[in-house]
mmCIF file of C-alpha atoms in Angstrom:
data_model
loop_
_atom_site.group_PDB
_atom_site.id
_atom_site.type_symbol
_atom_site.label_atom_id
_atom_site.label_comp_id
_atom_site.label_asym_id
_atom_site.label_seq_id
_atom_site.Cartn_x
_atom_site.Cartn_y
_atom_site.Cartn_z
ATOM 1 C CA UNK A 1 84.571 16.420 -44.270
ATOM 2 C CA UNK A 2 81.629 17.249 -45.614
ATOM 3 C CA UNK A 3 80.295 21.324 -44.743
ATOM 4 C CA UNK A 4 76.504 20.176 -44.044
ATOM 5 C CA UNK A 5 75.178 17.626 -41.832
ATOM 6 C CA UNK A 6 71.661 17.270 -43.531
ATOM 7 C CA UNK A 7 70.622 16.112 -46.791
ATOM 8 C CA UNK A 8 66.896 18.277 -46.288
ATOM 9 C CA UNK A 9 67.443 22.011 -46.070
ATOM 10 C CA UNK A 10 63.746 23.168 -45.599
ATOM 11 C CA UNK A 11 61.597 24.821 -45.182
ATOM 12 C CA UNK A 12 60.968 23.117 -41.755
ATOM 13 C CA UNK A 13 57.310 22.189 -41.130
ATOM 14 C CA UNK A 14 55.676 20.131 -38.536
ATOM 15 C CA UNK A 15 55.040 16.735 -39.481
ATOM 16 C CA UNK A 16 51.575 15.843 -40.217
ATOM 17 C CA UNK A 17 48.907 14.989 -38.048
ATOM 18 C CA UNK A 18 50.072 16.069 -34.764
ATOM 19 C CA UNK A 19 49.191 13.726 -32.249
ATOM 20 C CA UNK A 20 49.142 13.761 -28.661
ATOM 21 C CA UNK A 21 49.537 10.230 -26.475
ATOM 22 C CA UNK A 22 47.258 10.000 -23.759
ATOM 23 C CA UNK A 23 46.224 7.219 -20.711
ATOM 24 C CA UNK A 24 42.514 6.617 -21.225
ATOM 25 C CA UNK A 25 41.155 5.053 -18.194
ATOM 26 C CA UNK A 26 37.931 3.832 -21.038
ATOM 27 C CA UNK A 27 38.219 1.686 -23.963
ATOM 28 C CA UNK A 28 38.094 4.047 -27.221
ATOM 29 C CA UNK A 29 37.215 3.134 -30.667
ATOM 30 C CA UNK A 30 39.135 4.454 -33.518
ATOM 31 C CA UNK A 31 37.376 8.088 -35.233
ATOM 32 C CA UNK A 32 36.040 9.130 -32.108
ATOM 33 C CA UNK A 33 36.255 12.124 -30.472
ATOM 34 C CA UNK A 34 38.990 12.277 -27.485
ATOM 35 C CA UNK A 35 38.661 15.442 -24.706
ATOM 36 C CA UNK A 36 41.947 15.976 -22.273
ATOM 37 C CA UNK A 37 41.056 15.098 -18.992
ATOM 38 C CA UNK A 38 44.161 16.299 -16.428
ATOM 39 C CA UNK A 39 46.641 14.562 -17.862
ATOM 40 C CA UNK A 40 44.316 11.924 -19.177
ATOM 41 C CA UNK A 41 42.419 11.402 -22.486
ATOM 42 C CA UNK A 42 38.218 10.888 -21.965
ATOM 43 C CA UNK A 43 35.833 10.121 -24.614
ATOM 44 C CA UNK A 44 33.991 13.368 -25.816
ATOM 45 C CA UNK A 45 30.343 13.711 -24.610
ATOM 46 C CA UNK A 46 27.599 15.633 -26.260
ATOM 47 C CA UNK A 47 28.296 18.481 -28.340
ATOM 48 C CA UNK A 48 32.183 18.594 -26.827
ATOM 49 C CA UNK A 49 33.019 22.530 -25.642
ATOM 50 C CA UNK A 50 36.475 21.770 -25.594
ATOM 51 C CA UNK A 51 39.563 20.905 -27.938
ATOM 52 C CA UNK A 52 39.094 17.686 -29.501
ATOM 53 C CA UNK A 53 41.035 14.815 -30.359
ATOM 54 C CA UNK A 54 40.682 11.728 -32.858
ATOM 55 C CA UNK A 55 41.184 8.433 -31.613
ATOM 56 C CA UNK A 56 43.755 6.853 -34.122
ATOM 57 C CA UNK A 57 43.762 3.114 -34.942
ATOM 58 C CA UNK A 58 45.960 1.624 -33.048
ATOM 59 C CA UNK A 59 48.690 0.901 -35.482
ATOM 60 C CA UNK A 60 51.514 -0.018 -33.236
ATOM 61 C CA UNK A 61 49.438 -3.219 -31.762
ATOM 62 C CA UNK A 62 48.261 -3.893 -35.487
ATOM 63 C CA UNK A 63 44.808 -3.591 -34.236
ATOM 64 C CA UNK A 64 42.154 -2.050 -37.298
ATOM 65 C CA UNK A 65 39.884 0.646 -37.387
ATOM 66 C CA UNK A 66 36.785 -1.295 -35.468
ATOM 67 C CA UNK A 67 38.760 -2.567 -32.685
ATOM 68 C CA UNK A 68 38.906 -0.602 -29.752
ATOM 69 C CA UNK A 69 42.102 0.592 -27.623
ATOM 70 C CA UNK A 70 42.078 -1.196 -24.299
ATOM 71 C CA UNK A 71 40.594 0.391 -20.962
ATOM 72 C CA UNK A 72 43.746 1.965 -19.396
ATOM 73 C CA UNK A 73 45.853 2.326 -22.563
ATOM 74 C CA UNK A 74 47.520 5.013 -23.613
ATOM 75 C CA UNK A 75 46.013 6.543 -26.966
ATOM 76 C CA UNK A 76 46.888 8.051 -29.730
ATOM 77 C CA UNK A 77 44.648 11.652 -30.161
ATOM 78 C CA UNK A 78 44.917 13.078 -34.005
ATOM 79 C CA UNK A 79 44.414 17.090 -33.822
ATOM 80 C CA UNK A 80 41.973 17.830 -36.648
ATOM 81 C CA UNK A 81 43.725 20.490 -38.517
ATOM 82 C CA UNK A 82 42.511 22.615 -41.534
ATOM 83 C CA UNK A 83 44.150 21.309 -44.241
ATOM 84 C CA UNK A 84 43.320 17.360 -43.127
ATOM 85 C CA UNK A 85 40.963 15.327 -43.704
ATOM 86 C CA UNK A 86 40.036 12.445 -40.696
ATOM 87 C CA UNK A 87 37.758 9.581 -41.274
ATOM 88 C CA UNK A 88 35.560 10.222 -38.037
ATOM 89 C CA UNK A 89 33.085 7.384 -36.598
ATOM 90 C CA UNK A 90 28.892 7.782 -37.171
ATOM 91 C CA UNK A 91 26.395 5.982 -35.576
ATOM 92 C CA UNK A 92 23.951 3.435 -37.551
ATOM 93 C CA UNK A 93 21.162 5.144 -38.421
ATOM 94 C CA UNK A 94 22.931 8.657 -39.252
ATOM 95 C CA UNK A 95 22.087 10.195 -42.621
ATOM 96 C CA UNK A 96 25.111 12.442 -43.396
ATOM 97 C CA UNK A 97 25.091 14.634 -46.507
ATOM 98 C CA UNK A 98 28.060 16.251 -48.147
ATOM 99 C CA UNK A 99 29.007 20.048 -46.323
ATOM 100 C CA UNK A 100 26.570 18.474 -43.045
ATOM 101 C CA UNK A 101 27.605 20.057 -39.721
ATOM 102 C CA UNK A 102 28.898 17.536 -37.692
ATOM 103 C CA UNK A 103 28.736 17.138 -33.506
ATOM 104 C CA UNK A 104 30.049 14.973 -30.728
ATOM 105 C CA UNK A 105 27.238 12.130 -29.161
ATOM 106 C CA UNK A 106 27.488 11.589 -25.522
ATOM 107 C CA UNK A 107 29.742 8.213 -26.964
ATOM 108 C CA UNK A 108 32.150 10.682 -28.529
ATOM 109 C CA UNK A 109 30.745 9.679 -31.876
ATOM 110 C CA UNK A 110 29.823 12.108 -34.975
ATOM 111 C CA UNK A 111 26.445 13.105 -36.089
ATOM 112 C CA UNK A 112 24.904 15.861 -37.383
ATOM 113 C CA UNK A 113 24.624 19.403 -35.380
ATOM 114 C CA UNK A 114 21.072 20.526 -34.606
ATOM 115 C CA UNK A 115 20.336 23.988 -33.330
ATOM 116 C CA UNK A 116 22.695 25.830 -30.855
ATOM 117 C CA UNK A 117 25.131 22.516 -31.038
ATOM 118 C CA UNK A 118 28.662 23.497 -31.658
ATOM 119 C CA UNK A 119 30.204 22.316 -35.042
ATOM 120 C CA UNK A 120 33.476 20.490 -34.998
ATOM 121 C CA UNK A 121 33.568 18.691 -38.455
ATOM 122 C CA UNK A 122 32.641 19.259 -41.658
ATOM 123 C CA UNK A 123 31.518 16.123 -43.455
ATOM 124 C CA UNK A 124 33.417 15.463 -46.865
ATOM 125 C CA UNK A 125 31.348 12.741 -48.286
ATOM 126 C CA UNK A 126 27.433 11.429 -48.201
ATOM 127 C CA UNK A 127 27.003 8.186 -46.788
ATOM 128 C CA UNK A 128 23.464 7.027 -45.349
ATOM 129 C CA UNK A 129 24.405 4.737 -42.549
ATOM 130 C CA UNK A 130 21.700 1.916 -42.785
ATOM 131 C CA UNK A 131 24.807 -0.861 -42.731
ATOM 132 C CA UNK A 132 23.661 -1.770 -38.308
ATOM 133 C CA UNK A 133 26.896 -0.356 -37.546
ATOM 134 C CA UNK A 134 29.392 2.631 -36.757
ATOM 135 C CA UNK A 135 30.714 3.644 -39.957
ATOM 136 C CA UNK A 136 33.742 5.918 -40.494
ATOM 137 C CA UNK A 137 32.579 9.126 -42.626
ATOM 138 C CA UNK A 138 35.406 11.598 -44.375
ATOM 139 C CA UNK A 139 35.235 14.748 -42.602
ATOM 140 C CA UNK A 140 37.817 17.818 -42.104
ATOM 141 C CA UNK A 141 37.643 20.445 -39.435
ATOM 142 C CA UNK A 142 35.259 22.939 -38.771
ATOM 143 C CA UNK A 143 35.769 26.637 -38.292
ATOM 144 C CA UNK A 144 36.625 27.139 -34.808
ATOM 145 C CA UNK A 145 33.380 28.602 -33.037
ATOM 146 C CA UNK A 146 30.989 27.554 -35.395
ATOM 147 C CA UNK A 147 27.294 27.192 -33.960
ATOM 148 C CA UNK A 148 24.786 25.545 -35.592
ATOM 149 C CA UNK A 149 21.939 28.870 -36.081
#
């Protein structure tokens, strides 16, 4: 009989994202920013002053990245960690540069952080959204507390 009942012997580590499964009572698209609500997920509003969450596609129903979860589903949140990187949704008409400060929308979408808006992503690519539609932008996690001066 063998001494060891694992093949893996460390170091243990958390698998990667973490991800919390919420009911939204609101249909979500994918890359947009997720608050907890009670026990509930809600979609982010303006400039979110809380912990957010990234709506993940919505894998197990085979569903891609523009279709939304149901009203009344229960989501998938992402928690944007430092060493990640999350495709996160931006509005049509958003000019994002490379390093741009990025915000929550009232519709829990990115854009870029004007004065005294707090910072929760840090865009990892340039894209100039001109396509008429919500485009997922690479962006990692801001420094907690960051304000836009």
């Amino acid at each position: 009989m063998a001494r060891f009942n694992k093949i893996f012997a460390g170091p243990a580590q958390n698998n990667l994202p973490q991800v919390q499964e919420r009911i939204c009572p609101t249909a979500v698209l994918p890359g947009t920013a997720l608050i907890e609500n009670g026990t509930a997920f809600a979609q982010a509003g303006a400039s979110a002053p809380t912990k957010v969450y990234i709506a993940q596609d919505n894998y197990l129903a085979l569903k891609d990245t523009d279709t939304a979860w149901p009203a009344g589903d229960r989501v998938i949140g992402m928690e944007p960690l430092d060493e990640l990187f999350f495709n996160v949704r931006v509005p049509t008409g958003t000019n994002v540069a490379r390093g741009a400060n990025l915000t929550t929308t009232a519709a829990g979408k990115f854009a870029v952080a004007t004065t005294g808006q707090r910072v929760i992503m840090i865009a990892e690519e340039a894209f100039n959204n001109t396509t008429g539609a919500d485009q997922l932008v690479r962006a990692r996690k801001a420094q907690p507390g960051m304000v836009v001066a």
